[in-house]
Short mmCIF file of C-alpha atoms in Angstrom, two decimals:
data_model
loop_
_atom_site.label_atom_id
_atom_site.label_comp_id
_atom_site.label_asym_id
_atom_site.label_seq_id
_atom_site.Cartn_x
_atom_site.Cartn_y
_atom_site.Cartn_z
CA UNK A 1 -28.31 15.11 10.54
CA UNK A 2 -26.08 14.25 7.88
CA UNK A 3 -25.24 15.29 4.40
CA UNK A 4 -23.74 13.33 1.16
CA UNK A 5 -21.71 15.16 -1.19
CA UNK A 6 -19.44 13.35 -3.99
CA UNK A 7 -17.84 13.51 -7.14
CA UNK A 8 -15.53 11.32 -8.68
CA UNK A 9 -14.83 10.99 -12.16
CA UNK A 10 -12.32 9.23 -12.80
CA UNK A 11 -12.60 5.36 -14.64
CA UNK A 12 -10.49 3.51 -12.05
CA UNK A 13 -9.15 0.21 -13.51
CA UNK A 14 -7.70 -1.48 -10.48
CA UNK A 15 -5.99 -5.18 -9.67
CA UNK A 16 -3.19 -7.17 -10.29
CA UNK A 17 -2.15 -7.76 -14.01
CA UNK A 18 -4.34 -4.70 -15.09
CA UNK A 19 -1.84 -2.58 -16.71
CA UNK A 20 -2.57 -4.91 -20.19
CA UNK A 21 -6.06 -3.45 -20.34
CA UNK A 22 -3.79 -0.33 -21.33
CA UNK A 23 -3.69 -2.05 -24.97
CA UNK A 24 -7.51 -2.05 -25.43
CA UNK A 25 -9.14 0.55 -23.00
CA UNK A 26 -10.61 3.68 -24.79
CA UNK A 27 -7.54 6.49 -24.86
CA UNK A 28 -8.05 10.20 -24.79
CA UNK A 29 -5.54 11.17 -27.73
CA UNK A 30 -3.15 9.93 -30.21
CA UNK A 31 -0.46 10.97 -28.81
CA UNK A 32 0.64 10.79 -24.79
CA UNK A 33 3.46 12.76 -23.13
CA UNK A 34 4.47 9.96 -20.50
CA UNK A 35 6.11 12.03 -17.61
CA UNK A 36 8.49 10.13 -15.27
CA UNK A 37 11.41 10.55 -12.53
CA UNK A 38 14.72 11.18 -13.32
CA UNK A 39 15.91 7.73 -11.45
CA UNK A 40 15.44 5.84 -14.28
CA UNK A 41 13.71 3.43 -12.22
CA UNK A 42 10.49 2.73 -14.40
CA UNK A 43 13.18 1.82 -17.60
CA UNK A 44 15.53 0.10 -15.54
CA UNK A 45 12.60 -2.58 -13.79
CA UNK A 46 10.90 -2.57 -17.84
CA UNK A 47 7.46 -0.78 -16.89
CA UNK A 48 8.67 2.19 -18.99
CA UNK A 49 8.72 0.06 -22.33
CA UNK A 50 5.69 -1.72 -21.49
CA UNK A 51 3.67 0.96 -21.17
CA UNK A 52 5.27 2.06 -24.52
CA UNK A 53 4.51 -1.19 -26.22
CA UNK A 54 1.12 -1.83 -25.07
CA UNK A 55 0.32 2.47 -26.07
CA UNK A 56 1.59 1.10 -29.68
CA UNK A 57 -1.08 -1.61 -29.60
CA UNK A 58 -3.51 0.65 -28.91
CA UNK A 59 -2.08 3.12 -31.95
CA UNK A 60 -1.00 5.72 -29.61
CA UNK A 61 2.61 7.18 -30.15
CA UNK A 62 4.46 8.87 -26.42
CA UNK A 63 7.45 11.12 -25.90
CA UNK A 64 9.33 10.41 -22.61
CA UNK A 65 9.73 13.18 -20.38
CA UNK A 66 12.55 11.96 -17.58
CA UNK A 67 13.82 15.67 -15.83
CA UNK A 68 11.65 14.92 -13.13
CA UNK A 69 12.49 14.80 -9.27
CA UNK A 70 11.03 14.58 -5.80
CA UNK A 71 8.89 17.81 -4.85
CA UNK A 72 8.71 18.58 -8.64
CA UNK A 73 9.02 22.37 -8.94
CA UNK A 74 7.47 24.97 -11.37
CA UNK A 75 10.53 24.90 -13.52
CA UNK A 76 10.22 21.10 -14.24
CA UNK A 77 6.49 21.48 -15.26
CA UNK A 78 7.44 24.22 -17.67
CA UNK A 79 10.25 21.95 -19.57
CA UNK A 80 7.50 19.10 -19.47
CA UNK A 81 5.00 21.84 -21.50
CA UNK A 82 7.83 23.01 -23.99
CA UNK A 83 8.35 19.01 -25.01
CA UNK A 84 4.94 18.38 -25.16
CA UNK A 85 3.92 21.50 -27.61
CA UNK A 86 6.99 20.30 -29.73
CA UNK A 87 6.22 16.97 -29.85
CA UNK A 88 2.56 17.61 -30.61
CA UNK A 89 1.08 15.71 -27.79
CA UNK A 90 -2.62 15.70 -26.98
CA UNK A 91 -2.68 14.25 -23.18
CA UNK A 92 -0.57 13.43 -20.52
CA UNK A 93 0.09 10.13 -18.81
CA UNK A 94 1.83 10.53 -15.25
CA UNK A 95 3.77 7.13 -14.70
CA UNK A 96 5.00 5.98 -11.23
CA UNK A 97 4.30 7.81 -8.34
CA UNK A 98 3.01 11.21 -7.18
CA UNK A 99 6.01 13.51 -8.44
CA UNK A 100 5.81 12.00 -12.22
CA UNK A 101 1.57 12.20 -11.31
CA UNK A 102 1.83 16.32 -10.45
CA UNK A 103 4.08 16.91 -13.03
CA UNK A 104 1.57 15.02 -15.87
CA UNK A 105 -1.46 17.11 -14.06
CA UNK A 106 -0.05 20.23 -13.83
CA UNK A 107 1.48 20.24 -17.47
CA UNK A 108 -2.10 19.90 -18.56
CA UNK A 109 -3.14 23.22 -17.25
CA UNK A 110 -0.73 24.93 -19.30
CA UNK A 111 -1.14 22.53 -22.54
CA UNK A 112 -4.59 24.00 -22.82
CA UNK A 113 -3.86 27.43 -20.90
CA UNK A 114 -0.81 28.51 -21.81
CA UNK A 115 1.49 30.96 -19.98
CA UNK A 116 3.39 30.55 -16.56
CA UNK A 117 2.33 27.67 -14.30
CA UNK A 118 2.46 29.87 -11.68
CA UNK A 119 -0.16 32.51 -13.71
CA UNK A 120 -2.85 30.00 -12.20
CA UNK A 121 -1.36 29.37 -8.62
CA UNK A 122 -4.23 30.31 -6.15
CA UNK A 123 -2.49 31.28 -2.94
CA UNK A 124 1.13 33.01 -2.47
CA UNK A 125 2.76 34.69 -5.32
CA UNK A 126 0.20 33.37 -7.67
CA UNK A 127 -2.15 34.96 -10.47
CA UNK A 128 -4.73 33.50 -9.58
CA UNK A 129 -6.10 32.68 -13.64
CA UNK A 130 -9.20 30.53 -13.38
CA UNK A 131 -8.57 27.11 -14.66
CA UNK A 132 -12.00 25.41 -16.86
CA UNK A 133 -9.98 22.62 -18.88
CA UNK A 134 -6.85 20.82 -18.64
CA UNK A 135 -5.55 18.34 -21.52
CA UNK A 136 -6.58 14.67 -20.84
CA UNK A 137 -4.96 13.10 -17.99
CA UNK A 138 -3.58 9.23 -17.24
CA UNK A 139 -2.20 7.94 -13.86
CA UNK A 140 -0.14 4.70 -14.20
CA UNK A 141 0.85 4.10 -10.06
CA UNK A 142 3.81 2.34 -9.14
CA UNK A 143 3.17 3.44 -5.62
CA UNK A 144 0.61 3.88 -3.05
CA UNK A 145 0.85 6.84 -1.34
CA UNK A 146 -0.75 10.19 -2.69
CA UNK A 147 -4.10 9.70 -4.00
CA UNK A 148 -3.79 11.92 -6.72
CA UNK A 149 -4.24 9.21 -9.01
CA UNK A 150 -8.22 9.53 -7.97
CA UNK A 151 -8.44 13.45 -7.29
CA UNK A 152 -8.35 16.48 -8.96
CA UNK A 153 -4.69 17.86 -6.99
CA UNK A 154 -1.03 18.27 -7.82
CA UNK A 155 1.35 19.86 -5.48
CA UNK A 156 4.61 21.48 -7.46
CA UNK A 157 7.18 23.95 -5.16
CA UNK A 158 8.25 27.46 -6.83
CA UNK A 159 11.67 26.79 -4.88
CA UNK A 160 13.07 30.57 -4.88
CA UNK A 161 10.00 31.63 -2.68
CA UNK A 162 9.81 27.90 -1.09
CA UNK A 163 6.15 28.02 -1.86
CA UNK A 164 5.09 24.71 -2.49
CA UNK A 165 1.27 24.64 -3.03
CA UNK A 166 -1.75 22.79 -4.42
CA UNK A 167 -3.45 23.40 -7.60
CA UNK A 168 -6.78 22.28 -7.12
CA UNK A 169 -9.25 22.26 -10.13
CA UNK A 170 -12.11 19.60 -11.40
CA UNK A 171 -9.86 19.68 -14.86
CA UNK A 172 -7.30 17.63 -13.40
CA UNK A 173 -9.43 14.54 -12.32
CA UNK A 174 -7.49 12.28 -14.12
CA UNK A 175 -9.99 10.82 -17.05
CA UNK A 176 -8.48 6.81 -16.54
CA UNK A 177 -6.59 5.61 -13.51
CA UNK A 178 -5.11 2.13 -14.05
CA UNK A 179 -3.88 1.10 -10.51
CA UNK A 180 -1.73 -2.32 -10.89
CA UNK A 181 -0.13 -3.78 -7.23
CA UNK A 182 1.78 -6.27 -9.55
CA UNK A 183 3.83 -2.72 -10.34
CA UNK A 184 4.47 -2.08 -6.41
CA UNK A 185 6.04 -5.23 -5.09
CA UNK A 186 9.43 -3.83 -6.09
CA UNK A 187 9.24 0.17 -3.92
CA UNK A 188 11.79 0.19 -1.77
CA UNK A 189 11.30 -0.12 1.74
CA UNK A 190 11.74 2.98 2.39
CA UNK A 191 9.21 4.27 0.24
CA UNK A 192 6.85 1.42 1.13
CA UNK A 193 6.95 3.73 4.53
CA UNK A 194 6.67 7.22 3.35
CA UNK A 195 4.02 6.88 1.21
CA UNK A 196 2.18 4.67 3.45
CA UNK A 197 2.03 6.90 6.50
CA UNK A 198 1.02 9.65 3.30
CA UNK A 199 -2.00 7.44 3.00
CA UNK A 200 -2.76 7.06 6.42
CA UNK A 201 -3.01 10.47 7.17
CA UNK A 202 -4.83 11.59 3.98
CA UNK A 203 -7.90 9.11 5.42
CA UNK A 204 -7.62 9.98 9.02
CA UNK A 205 -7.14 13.71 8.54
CA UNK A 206 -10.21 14.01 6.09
CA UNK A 207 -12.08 11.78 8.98
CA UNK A 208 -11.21 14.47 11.19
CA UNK A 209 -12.21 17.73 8.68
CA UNK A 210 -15.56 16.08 7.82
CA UNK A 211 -16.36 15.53 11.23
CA UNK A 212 -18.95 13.25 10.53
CA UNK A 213 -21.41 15.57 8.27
CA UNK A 214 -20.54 14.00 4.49
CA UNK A 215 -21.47 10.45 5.99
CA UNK A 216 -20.09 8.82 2.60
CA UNK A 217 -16.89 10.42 3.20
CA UNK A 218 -16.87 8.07 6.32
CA UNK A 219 -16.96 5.00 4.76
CA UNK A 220 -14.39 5.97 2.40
CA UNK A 221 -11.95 7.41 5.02
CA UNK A 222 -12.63 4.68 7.81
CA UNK A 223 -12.04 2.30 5.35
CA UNK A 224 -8.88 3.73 4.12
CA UNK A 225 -6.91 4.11 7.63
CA UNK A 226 -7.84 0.92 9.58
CA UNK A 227 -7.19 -0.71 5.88
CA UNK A 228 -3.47 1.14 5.80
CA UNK A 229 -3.06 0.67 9.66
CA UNK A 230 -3.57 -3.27 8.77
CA UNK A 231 -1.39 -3.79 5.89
CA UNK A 232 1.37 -1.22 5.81
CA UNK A 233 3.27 -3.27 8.61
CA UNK A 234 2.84 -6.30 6.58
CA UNK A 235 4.08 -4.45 3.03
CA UNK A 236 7.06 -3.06 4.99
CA UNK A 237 8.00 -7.04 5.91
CA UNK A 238 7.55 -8.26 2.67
CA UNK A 239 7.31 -5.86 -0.56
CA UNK A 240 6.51 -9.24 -2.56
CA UNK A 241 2.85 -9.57 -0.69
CA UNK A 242 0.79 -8.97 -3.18
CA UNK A 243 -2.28 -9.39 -0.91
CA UNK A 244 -0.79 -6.34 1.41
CA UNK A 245 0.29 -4.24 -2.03
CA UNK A 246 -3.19 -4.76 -3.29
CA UNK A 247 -4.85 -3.69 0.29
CA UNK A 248 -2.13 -0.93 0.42
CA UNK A 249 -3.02 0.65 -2.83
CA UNK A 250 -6.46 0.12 -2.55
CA UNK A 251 -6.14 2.17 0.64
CA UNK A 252 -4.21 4.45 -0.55
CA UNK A 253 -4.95 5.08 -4.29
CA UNK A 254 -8.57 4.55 -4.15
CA UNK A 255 -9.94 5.50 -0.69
CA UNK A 256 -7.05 7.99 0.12
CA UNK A 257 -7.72 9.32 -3.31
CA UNK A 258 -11.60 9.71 -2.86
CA UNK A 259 -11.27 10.92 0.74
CA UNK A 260 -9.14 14.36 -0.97
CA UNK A 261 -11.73 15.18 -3.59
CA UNK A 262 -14.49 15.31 -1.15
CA UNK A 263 -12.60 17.42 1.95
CA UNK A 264 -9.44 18.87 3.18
CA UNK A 265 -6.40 17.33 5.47
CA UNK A 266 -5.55 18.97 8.34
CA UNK A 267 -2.99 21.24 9.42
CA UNK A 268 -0.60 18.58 10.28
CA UNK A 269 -0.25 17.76 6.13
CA UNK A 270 -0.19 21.46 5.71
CA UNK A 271 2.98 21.94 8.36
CA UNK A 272 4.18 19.35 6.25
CA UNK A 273 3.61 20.69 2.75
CA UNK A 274 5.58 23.77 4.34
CA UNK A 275 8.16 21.97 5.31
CA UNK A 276 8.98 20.41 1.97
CA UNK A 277 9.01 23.49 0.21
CA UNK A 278 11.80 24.98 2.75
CA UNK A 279 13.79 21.63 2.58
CA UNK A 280 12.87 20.13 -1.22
CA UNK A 281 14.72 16.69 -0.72
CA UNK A 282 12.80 15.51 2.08
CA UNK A 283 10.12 13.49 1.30
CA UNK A 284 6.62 14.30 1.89
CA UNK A 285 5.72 11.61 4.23
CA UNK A 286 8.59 11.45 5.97
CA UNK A 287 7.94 15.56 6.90
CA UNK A 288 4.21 13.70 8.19
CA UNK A 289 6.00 11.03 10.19
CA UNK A 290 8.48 13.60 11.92
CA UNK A 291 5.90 15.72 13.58
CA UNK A 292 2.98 13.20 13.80
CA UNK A 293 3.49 12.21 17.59
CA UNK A 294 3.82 16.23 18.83
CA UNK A 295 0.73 17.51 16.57
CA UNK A 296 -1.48 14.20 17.56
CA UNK A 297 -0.81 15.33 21.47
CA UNK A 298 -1.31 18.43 20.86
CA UNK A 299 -4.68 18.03 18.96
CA UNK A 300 -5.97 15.57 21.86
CA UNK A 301 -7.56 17.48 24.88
CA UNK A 302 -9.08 19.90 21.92
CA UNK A 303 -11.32 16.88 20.50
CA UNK A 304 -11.05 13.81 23.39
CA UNK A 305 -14.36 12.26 22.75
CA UNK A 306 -13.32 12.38 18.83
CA UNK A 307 -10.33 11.07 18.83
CA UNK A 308 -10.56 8.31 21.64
CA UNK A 309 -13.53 6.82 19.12
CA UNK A 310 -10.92 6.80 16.11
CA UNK A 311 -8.63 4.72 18.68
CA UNK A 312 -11.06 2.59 18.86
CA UNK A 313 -11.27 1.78 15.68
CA UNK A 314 -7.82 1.25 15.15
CA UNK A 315 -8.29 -1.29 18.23
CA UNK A 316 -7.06 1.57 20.99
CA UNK A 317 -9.05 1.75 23.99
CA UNK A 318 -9.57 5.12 25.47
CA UNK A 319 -7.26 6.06 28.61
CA UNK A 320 -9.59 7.71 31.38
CA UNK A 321 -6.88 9.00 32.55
CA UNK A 322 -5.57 10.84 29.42
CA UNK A 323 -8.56 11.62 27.84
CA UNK A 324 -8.48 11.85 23.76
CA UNK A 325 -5.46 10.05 23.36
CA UNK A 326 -6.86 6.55 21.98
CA UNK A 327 -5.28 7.98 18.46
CA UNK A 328 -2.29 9.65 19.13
CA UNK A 329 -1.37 6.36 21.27
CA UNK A 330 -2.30 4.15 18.15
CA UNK A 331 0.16 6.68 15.58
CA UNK A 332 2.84 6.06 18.08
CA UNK A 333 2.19 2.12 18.17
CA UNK A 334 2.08 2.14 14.21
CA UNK A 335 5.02 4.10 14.02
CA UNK A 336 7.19 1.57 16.65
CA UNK A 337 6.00 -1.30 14.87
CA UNK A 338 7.46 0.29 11.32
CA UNK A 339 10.43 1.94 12.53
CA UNK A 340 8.90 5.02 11.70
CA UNK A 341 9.46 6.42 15.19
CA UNK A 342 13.55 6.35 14.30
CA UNK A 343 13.63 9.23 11.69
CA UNK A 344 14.50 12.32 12.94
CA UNK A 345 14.66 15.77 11.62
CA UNK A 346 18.55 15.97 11.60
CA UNK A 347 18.78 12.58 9.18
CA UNK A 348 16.97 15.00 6.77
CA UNK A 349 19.42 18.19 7.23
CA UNK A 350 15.94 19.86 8.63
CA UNK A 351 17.54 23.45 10.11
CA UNK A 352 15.54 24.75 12.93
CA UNK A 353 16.76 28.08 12.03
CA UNK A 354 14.05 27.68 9.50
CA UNK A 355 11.05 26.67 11.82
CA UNK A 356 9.75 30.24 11.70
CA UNK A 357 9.83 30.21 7.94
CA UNK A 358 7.73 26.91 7.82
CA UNK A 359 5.24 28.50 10.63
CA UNK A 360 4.92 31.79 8.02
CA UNK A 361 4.05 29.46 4.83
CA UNK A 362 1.68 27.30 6.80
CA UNK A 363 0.08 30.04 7.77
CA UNK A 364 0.29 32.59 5.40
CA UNK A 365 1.08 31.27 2.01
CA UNK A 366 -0.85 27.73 2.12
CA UNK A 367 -3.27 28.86 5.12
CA UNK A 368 -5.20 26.66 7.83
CA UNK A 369 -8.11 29.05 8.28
CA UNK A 370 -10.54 26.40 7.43
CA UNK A 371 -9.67 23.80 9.96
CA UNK A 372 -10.75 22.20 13.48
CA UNK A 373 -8.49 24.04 15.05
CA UNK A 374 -6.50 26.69 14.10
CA UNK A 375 -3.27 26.64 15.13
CA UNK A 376 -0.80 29.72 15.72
CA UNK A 377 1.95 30.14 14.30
CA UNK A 378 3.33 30.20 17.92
CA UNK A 379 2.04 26.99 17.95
CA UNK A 380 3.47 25.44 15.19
CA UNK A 381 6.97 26.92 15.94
CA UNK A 382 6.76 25.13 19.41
CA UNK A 383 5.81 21.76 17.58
CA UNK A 384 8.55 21.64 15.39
CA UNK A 385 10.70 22.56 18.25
CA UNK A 386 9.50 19.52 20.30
CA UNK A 387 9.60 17.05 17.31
CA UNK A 388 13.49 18.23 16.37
CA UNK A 389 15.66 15.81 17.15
#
């Protein structure tokens, strides 16, 4: 038998030429912290003064937060709540992609908590502080990767214990998510690839948790990773397809999104959530792509029947001869035809001198307990060690 479980509330406004509804849609506040990256990038392609002039039209004044980097970190979040109580704002909009996202989300907690970030961190050196209410949350996406612009997640890295961790609390469903593809065409390429295989995984892994009980879950994830599988090779070709940015973000946003709030990934995103908060600069999907071959043929004697049927649906038949490996074969064929299969660990500066240390966070700090298969931390050791290169 089956079960359905969901919850979702964030208003999703989503297509092409939707970020102008941001001049008449119903607004949480009068006054918006906007948080973005450090780049520049949303001022320098104009997004960063539309959003400013179309806030006006609604009557809404912002202050510009811009301190913020890849793997945001606790510090970061804590400048971000110091602005925001001087400038009096009353919500937080998180503009571009998932770092500027986190950052908005997680300086909520405190704009209606107070204290430490950290006070509220629920694994690791955290405090542990229950979390009922967060100030009002927006998600503008420039990118489609992280699906935290539909779930109640941010990830931020306390980077002098490398502990980078979720905070995971209905208070940070974002109350409006205005998802715009006409704001993607310009990621870089390299990007377009990161945050793609992100989305892939966040589908397939939450497939793989749910194991077929939550049987809306299965739409949502199916859906998402034959939908990435399709169009990320056709988004890496040409960033101007606006037909394979909307199906990316769509994917990715939306169903990627969705897929998170209702289950967990699996320990292959938490290996990699390790891994970024040992080595900060890599970025998170490119710590998925560099052990995604290893874990996938590793994972497939444990489930064969399992994973030769998600093959299949990525249009892999199953291999009688090596049993379970209809989706490890079709991650390897995605990852040829993207170039993904070129990065390696050394491109990154990834030390293997630090393998244990990723093996003792997965493990101890973030924790797999809860999945398909536990893995050792023997285990994960010897999978970095056969995906270093």
């Amino acid at each position: 038998m089956f079960t359905v479980d969901t919850y979702t509330p964030t208003r999703v406004i989503f297509g092409a030429g939707r970020l102008e509804e941001l001049a008449s849609v119903e607004l949480p506040g009068t006054k918006a912290l906007i948080c973005v990256t450090a780049d520049g990038l949303m001022e320098k392609i104009g997004v960063q003064q539309r959003v400013l002039d179309l806030l006006a039209k609604n009557n809404v004044e912002a202050a510009i937060f811009s301190d913020i980097t890849p793997n945001p970190n606790r510090e970061t979040v804590m400048a971000a709540a110091a602005l925001a109580e001087r400038e009096g704002c009353d919500f937080f909009i998180g503009l571009g992609g998932g770092s500027s996202i986190d950052v908005a989300k997680a300086t909520a907690i405190i704009a209606k908590n107070g204290g430490d970030l950290w006070d509220y961190a629920e694994v690791g050196s955290g405090g542990r502080k229950p979390v009922q209410v967060a100030a009002p949350i927006i998600t503008i996406a420039t990118t489609c990767g992280t699906g935290t612009e539909t779930d109640q997640y941010c990830v931020i890295t306390k980077e002098e214990t490398a502990e980078k961790i979720d905070f995971t609390m209905d208070a940070l469903f974002p109350t409006l998510s205005i998802i715009d593809p006409e704001l993607m065409v310009s990621l870089p390429k390299n990007q377009t690839m990161f945050q793609g295989f992100d989305a892939f995984f966040h589908n397939a892994e939450c497939y793989i948790t749910n194991n077929n009980q939550n049987r809306l879950l299965d739409l949502f994830t199916i859906d998402g990773f034959t939908t990435v599988y399709q169009w990320l090779p056709k988004a890496l070709e040409n960033g101007s397809n606006l037909e394979a940015r909307t199906n990316m973000a769509y994917g990715a946003n939306i169903l990627g999104g969705y897929a998170m709030a209702h289950c967990f990934v699996t320990t292959h995103h938490i290996i990699g959530q390790a891994m970024g908060g040992v080595f900060p600069k890599v970025p998170h999907g490119a710590t998925l792509i560099l052990i995604a071959k290893e874990f996938y043929r590793l994972w497939a004697p444990k489930f064969p029947e399992f994973f030769d049927a998600m093959g299949k649906l990525l249009g892999v038949e199953p291999d009688p001869a090596q049993p379970g490996t209809g989706f490890s074969r079709a991650v390897e064929q995605l990852m040829e035809v993207t170039g993904a299969s070129d990065l390696k660990m050394s491109d990154f500066g990834i030390d293997p001198a630090e393998f244990q240390r990723i093996a003792d966070n997965t493990v101890d700090v973030i924790g797999i307990d809860w999945d398909r298969y536990v893995m050792s931390k023997e285990e994960i050791v010897q999978l970095l060690e056969k995906s270093y290169r």
